[in-house]
CSV table of C-alpha atoms and ligand atoms in Angstrom, one decimal:
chain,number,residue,atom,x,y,z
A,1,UNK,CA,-8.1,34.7,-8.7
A,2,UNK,CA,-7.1,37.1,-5.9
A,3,UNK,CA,-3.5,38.0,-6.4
A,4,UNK,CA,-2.3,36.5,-3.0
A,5,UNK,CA,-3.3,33.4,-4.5
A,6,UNK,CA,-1.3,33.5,-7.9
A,7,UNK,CA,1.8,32.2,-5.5
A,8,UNK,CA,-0.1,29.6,-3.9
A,9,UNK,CA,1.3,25.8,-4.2
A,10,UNK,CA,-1.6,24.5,-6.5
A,11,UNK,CA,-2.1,20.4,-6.5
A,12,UNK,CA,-4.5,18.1,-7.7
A,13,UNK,CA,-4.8,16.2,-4.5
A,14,UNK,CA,-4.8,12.3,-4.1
A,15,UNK,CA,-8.3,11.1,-3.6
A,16,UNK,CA,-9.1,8.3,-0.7
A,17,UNK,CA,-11.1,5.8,-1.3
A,18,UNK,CA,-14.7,6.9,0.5
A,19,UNK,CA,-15.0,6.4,4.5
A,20,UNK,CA,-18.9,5.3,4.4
A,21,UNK,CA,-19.9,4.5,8.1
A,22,UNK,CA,-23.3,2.2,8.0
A,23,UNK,CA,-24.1,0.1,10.6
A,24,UNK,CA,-24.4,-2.6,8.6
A,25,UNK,CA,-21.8,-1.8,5.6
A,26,UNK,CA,-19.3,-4.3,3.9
A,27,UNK,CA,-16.2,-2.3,3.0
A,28,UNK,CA,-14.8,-3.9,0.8
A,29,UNK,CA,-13.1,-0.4,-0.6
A,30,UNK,CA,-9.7,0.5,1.0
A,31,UNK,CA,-7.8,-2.7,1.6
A,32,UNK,CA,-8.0,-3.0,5.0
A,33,UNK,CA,-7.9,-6.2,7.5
A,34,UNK,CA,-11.5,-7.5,8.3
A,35,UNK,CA,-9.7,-8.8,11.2
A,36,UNK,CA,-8.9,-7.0,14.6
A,37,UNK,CA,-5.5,-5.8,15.4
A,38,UNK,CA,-3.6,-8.6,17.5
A,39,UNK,CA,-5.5,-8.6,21.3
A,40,UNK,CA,-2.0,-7.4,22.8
A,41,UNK,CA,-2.5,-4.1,21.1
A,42,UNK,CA,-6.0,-3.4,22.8
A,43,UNK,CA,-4.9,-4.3,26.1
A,44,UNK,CA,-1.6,-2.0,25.1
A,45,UNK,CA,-4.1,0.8,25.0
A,46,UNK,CA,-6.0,-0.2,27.9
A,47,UNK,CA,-2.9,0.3,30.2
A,48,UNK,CA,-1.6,3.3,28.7
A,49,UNK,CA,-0.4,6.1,30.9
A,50,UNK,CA,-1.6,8.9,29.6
A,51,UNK,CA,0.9,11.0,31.9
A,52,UNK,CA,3.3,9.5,29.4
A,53,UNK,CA,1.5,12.5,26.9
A,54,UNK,CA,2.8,15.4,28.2
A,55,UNK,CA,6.3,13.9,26.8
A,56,UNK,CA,7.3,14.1,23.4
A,57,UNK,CA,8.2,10.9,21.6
A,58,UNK,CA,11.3,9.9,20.7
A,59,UNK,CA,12.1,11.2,17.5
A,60,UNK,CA,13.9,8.5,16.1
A,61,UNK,CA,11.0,6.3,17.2
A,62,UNK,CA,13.7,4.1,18.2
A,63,UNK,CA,11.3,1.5,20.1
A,64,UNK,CA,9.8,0.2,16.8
A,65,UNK,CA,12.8,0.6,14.7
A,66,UNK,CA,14.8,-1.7,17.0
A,67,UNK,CA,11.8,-4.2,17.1
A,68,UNK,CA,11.7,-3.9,13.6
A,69,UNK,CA,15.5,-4.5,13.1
A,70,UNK,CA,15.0,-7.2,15.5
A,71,UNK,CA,11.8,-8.9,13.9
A,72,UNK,CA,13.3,-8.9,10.6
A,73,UNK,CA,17.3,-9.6,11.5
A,74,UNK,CA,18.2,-6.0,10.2
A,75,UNK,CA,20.5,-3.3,11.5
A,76,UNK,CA,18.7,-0.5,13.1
A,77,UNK,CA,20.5,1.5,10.7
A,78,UNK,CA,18.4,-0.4,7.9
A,79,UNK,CA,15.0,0.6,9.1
A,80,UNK,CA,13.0,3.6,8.7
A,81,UNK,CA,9.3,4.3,10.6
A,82,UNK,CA,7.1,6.8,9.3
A,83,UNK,CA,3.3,7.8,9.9
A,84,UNK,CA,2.0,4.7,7.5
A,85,UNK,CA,3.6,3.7,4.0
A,86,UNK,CA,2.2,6.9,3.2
A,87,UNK,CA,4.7,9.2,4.8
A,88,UNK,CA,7.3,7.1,4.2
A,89,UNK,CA,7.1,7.1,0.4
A,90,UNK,CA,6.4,11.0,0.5
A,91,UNK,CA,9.8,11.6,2.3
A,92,UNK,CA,11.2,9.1,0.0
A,93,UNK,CA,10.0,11.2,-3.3
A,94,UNK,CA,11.6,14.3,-1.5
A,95,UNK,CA,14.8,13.0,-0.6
A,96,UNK,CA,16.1,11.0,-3.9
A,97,UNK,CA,14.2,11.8,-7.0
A,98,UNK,CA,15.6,15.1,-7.1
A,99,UNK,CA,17.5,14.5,-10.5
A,100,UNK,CA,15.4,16.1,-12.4
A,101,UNK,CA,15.1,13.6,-14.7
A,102,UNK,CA,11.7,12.2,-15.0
A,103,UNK,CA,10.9,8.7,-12.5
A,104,UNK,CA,9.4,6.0,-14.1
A,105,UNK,CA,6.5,3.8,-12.8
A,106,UNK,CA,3.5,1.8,-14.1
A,107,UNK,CA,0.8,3.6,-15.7
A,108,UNK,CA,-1.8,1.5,-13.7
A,109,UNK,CA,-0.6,1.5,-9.7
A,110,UNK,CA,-1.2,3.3,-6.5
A,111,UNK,CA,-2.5,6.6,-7.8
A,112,UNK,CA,-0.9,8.5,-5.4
A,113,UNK,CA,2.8,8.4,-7.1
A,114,UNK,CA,1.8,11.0,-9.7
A,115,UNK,CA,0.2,13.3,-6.7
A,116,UNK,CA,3.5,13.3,-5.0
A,117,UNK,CA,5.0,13.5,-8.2
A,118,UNK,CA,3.7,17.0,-9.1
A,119,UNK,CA,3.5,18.2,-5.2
A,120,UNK,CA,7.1,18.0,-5.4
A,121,UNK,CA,7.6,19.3,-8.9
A,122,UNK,CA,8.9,15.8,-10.2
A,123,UNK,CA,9.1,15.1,-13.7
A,124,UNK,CA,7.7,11.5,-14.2
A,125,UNK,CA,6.7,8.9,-17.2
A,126,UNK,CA,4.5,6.3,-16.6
A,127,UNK,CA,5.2,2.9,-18.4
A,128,UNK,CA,2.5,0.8,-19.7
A,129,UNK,CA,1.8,-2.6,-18.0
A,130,UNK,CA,1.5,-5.1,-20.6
A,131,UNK,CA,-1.9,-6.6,-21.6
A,132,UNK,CA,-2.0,-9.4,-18.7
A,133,UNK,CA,-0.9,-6.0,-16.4
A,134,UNK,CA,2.5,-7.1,-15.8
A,135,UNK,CA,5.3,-4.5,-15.4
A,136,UNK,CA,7.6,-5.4,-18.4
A,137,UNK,CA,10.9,-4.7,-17.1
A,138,UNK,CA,12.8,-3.9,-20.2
A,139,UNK,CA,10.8,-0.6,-20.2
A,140,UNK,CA,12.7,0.1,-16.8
A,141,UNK,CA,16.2,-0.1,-18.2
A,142,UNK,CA,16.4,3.0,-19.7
A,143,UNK,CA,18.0,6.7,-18.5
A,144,UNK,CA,16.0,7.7,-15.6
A,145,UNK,CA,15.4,10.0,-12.0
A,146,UNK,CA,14.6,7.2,-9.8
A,147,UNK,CA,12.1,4.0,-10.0
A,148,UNK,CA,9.2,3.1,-8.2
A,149,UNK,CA,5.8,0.6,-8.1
A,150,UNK,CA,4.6,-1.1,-5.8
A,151,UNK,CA,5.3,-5.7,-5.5
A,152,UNK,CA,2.8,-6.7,-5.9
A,153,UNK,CA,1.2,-3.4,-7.5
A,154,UNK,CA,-1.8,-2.1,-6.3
A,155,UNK,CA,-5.3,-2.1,-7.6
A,156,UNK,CA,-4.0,-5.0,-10.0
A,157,UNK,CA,-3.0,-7.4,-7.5
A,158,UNK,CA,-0.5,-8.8,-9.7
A,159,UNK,CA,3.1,-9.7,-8.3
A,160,UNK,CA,6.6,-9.3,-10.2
A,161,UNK,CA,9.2,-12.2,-10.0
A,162,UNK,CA,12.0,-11.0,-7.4
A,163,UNK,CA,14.3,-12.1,-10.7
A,164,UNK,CA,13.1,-9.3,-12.6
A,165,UNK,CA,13.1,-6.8,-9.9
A,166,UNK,CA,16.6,-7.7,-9.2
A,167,UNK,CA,17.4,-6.8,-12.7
A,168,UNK,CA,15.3,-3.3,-12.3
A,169,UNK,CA,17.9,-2.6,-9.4
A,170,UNK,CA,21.1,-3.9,-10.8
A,171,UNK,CA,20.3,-2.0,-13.9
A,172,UNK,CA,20.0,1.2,-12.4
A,173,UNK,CA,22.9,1.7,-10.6
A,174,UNK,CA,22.6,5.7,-10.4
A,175,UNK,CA,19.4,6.0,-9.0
A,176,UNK,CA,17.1,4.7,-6.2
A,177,UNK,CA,14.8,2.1,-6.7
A,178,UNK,CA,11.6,2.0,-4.3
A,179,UNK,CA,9.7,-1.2,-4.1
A,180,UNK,CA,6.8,-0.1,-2.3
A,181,UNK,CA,5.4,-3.5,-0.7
A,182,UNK,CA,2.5,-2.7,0.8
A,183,UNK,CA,0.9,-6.2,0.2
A,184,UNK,CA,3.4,-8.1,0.6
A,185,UNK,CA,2.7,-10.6,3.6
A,186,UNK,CA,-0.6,-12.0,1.7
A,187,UNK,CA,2.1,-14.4,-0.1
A,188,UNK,CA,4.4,-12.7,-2.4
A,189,UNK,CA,8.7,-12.3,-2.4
A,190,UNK,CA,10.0,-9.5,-0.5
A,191,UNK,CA,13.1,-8.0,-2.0
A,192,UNK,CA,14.0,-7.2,1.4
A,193,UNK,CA,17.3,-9.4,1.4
A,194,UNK,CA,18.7,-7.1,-1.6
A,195,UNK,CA,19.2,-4.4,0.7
A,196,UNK,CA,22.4,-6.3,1.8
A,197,UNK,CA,23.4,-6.5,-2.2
A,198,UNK,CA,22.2,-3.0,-3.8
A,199,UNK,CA,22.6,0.4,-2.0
A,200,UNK,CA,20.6,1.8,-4.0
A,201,UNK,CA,17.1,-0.1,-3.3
A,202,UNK,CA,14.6,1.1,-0.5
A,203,UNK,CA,11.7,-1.3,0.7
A,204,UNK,CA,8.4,0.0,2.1
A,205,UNK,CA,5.9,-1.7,3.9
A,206,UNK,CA,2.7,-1.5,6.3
A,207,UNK,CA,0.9,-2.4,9.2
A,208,UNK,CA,-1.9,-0.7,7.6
A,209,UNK,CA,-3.3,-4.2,5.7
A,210,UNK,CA,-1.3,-7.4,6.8
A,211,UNK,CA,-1.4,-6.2,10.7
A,212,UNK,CA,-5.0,-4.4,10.8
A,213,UNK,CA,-3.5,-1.4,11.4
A,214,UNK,CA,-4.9,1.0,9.0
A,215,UNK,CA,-6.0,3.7,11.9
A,216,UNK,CA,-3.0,3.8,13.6
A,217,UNK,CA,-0.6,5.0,10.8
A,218,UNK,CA,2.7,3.0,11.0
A,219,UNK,CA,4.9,2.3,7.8
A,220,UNK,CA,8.6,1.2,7.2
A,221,UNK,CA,11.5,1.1,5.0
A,222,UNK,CA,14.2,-0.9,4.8
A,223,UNK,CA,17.6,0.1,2.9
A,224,UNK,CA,21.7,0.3,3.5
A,225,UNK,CA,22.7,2.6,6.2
A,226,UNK,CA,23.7,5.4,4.0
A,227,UNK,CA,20.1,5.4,2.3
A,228,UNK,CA,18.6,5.3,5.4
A,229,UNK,CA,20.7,8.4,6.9
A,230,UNK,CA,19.4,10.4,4.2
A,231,UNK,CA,15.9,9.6,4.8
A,232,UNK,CA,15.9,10.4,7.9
A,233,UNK,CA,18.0,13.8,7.8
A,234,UNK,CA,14.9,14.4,5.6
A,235,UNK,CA,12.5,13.9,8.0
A,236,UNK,CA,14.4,15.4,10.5
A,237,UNK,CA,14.5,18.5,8.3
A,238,UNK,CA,10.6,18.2,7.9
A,239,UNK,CA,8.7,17.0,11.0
A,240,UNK,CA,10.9,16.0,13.8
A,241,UNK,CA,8.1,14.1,15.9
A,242,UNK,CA,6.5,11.6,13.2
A,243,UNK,CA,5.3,9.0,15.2
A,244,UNK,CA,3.1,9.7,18.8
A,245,UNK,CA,3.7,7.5,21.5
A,246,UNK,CA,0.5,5.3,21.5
A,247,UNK,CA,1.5,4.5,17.8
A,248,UNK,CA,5.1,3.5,18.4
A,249,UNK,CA,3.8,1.5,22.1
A,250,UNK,CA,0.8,-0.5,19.9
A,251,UNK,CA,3.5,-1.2,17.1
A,252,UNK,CA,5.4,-2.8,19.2
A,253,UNK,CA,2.5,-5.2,20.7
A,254,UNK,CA,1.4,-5.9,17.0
A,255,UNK,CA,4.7,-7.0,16.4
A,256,UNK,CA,5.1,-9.3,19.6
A,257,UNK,CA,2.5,-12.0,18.6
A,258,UNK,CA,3.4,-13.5,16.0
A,259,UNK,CA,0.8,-16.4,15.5
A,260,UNK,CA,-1.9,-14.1,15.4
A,261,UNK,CA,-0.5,-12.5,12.5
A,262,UNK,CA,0.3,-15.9,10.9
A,263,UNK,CA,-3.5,-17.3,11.4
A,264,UNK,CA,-4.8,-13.5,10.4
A,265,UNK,CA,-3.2,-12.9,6.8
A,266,UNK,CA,-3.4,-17.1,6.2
A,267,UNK,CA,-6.6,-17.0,6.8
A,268,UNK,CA,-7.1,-13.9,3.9
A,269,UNK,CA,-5.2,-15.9,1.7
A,270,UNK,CA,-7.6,-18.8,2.1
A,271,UNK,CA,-10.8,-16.3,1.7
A,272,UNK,CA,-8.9,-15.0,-1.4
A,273,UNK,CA,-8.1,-18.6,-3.0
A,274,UNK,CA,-11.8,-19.2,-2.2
A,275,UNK,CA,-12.8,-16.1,-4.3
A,276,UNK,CA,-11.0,-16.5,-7.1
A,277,UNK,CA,-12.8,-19.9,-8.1
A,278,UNK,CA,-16.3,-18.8,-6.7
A,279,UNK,CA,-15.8,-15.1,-8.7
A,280,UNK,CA,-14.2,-17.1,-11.7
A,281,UNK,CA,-17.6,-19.7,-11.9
A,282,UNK,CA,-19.9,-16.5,-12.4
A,283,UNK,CA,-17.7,-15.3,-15.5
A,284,UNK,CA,-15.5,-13.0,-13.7
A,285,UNK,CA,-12.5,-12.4,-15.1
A,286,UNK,CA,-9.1,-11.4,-13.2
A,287,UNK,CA,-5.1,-11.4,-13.3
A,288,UNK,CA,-3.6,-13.8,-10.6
A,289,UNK,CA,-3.5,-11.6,-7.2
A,290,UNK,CA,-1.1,-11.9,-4.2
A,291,UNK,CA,-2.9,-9.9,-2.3
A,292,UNK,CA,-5.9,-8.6,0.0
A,293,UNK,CA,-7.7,-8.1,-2.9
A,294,UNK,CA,-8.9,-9.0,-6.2
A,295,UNK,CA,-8.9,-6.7,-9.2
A,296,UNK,CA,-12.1,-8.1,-11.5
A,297,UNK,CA,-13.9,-7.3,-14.6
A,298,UNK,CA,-16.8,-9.1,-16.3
A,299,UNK,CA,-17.7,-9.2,-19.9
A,300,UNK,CA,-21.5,-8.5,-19.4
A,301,UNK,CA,-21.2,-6.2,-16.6
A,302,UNK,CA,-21.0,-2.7,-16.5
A,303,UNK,CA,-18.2,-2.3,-13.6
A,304,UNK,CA,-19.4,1.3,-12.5
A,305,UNK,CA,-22.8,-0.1,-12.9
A,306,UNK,CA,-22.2,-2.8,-10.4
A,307,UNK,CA,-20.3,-0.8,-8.4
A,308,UNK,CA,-23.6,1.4,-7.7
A,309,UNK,CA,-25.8,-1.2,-7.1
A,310,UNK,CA,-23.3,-2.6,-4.5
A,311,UNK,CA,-23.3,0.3,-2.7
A,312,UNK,CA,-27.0,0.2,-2.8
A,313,UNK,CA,-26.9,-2.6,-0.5
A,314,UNK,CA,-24.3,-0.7,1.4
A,315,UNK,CA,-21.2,-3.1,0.1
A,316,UNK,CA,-18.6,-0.7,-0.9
A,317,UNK,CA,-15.7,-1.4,-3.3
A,318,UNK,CA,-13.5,0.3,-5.3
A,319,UNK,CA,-14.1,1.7,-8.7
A,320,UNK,CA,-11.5,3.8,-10.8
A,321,UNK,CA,-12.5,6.0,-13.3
A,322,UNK,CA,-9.4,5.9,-15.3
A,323,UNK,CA,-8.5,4.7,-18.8
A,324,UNK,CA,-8.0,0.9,-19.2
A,325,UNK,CA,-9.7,0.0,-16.1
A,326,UNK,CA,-13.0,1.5,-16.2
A,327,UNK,CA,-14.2,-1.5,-16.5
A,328,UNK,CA,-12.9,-2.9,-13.5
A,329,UNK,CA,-13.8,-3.1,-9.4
A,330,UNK,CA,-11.2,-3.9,-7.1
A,331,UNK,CA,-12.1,-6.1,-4.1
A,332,UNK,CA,-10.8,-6.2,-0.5
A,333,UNK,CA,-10.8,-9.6,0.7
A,334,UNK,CA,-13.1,-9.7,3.8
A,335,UNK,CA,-14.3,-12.0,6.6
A,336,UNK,CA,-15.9,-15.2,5.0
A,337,UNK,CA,-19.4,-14.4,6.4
A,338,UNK,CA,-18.5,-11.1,4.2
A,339,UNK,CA,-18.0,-12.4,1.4
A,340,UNK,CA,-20.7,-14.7,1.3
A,341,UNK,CA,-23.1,-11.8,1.4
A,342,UNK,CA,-21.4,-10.4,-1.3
A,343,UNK,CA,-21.6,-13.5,-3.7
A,344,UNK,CA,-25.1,-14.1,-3.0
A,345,UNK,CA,-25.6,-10.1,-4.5
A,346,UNK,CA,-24.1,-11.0,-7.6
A,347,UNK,CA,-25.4,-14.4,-8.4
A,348,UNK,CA,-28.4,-12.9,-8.4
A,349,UNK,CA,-27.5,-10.0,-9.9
A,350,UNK,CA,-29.1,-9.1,-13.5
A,351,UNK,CA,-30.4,-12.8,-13.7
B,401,LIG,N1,1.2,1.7,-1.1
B,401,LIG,C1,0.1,1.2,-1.7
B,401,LIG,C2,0.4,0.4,-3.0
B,401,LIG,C3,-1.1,1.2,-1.2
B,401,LIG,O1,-2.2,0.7,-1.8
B,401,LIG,C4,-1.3,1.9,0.0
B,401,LIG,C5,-2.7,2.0,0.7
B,401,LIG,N2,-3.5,3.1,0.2
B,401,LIG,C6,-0.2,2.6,0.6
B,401,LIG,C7,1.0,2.4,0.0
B,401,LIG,C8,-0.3,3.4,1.8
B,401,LIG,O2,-0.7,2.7,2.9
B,401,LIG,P1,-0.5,3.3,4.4
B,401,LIG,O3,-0.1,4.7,4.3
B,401,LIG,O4,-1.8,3.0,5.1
B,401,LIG,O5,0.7,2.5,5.0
């Protein structure tokens, strides 16, 4: 090692799930919407100035925030925008886990809480999910920096009753709570509506999975006033200008048509509901899941195995190679036509 680099920040960085580009791939790997973004959003990008470029946006990308505030009957003072959940939650380690106290989350969830974890020199403890991979709340009640996993957590699938979260919260009254939500609009409980009762709970979500929005990077929080002013003097402290101007324009579109985002993320659920009987008839096994993706092992399969000969025939999920679910391949919920090709692979698979 040259010496210049003995005072380098070292990380282990997060690792994406893999951006294959086929022609005819099924990418079933990294949670996104099979779906377009609403049609208002295209024609949004159509009729973009792009004199408008030369500007910078406005910092407090106040567009979005007050459609936000407005979508979901918020204060603007209650909402946060940030380039996708990702951001969000990065600026959210930064600003209130600074205790030094270790955080607590699951030891199976988004793998990128540990990276941000160490990036920021965060002292952290994971808690075991129990055997079904529920979050067992009890192990959440004890002396701790800050809480936070995701409802419903991510690559299980598997969603948390808003009772027991509520106990999470009211049990930690000296530290922040994040529920990270990123799944929420394929059918489970937001705990949005406890931002009103606990000051010390911040909600992030997407339009990354629900809204189709993956590529263009937009994520939210919701909290009191006062956790939201920290945030942002954060951010401000950070990178001024988070979100461009075609993000914060397209956001706003996204947001205006509502029935497209009821029929898109209804018509997931249905494809998922669908799965689970068709995936459950050919011995797959799986914990409940309320979101865009299923979570699946099966007794006579080898899951890396199958997740090889998938991507053989170019259909990419995801596999983790990490202690208690090596065994398992999480699932994005695609088109119907998708996942139709898809089942037909594996019930013919080792046969
Ligand atoms: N939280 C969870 C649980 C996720 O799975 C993801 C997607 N990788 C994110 C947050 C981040 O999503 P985005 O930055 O696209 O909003």
């Amino acid at each position: 090692m040259k010496s210049w680099e003995e005072n380098v920040r070292k990380v282990i960085p997060y690792t994406p799930g893999e951006q294959p580009d086929f022609p005819d791939m099924i990418k079933l790997n990294t949670n996104e919407n099979p779906y377009p973004p609403a049609p208002g959003t295209l024609e949004k990008i159509r009729n973009m100035n792009p004199e408008q470029l030369r500007l910078y946006p406005a910092p407090g990308a106040d567009s979005l925030v007050n459609a936000l505030a407005g979508y979901y009957h918020l204060k603007k003072e209650e909402v946060f925008v940030g380039v996708g959940s990702d951001d969000v939650l990065a600026m959210a380690f930064l600003t209130f886990f600074q205790s030094g106290k270790p955080i607590l989350f699951p030891d199976i969830t988004y793998s990128f809480y540990d990276v941000w974890a160490d990036l920021f020199r965060i002292p952290y403890e994971c808690q075991p999910l129990d055997e079904q991979f529920c979050i067992r709340k009890e192990d959440y009640l004890k002396e701790n920096g800050g809480i936070i996993f995701p409802n419903p957590n991510a690559p299980t699938g598997v969603e948390m009753p808003l009772a027991d979260i509520e106990e999470i919260i009211s049990g930690n009254p000296d530290v922040v709570v994040i529920v990270d939500e990123a799944y929420i609009d394929f059918g489970g409980t937001s705990a949005r509506e406890l931002i009103h009762k606990y000051e010390n709970l911040l909600v992030v979500q997407t339009f990354s999975k629900s809204r189709s929005m993956a590529g263009m990077r937009i994520g939210y929080a919701f909290g009191c006033p006062r956790i939201i002013k920290y945030l942002n003097d954060v951010k401000y402290s950070f990178n001024s200008y988070t979100m461009n101007r075609p993000s914060l324009e397209i956001g706003l579109a996204a947001l205006e048509d509502e029935e497209y985002f009821q029929e898109t993320r209804q018509k997931i659920m249905h494809t998922r509901e669908r799965m689970k009987k068709e995936l459950a008839e050919l011995g797959f096994r799986f914990a409940d899941s309320k979101t865009n993706f299923l979570f699946v092992t099966h007794p006579e399969y080898d899951a890396k195995e199958l997740f090889e000969a998938l991507k053989e025939k170019h259909i990419f999920v995801r596999y983790f190679k990490k202690p208690r679910i090596d065994q398992y391949l999480r699932i994005t919920i695609g088109t119907d036509e998708e996942m139709d090709t898809l089942l037909s692979f594996l019930r013919s698979y080792k046969k």
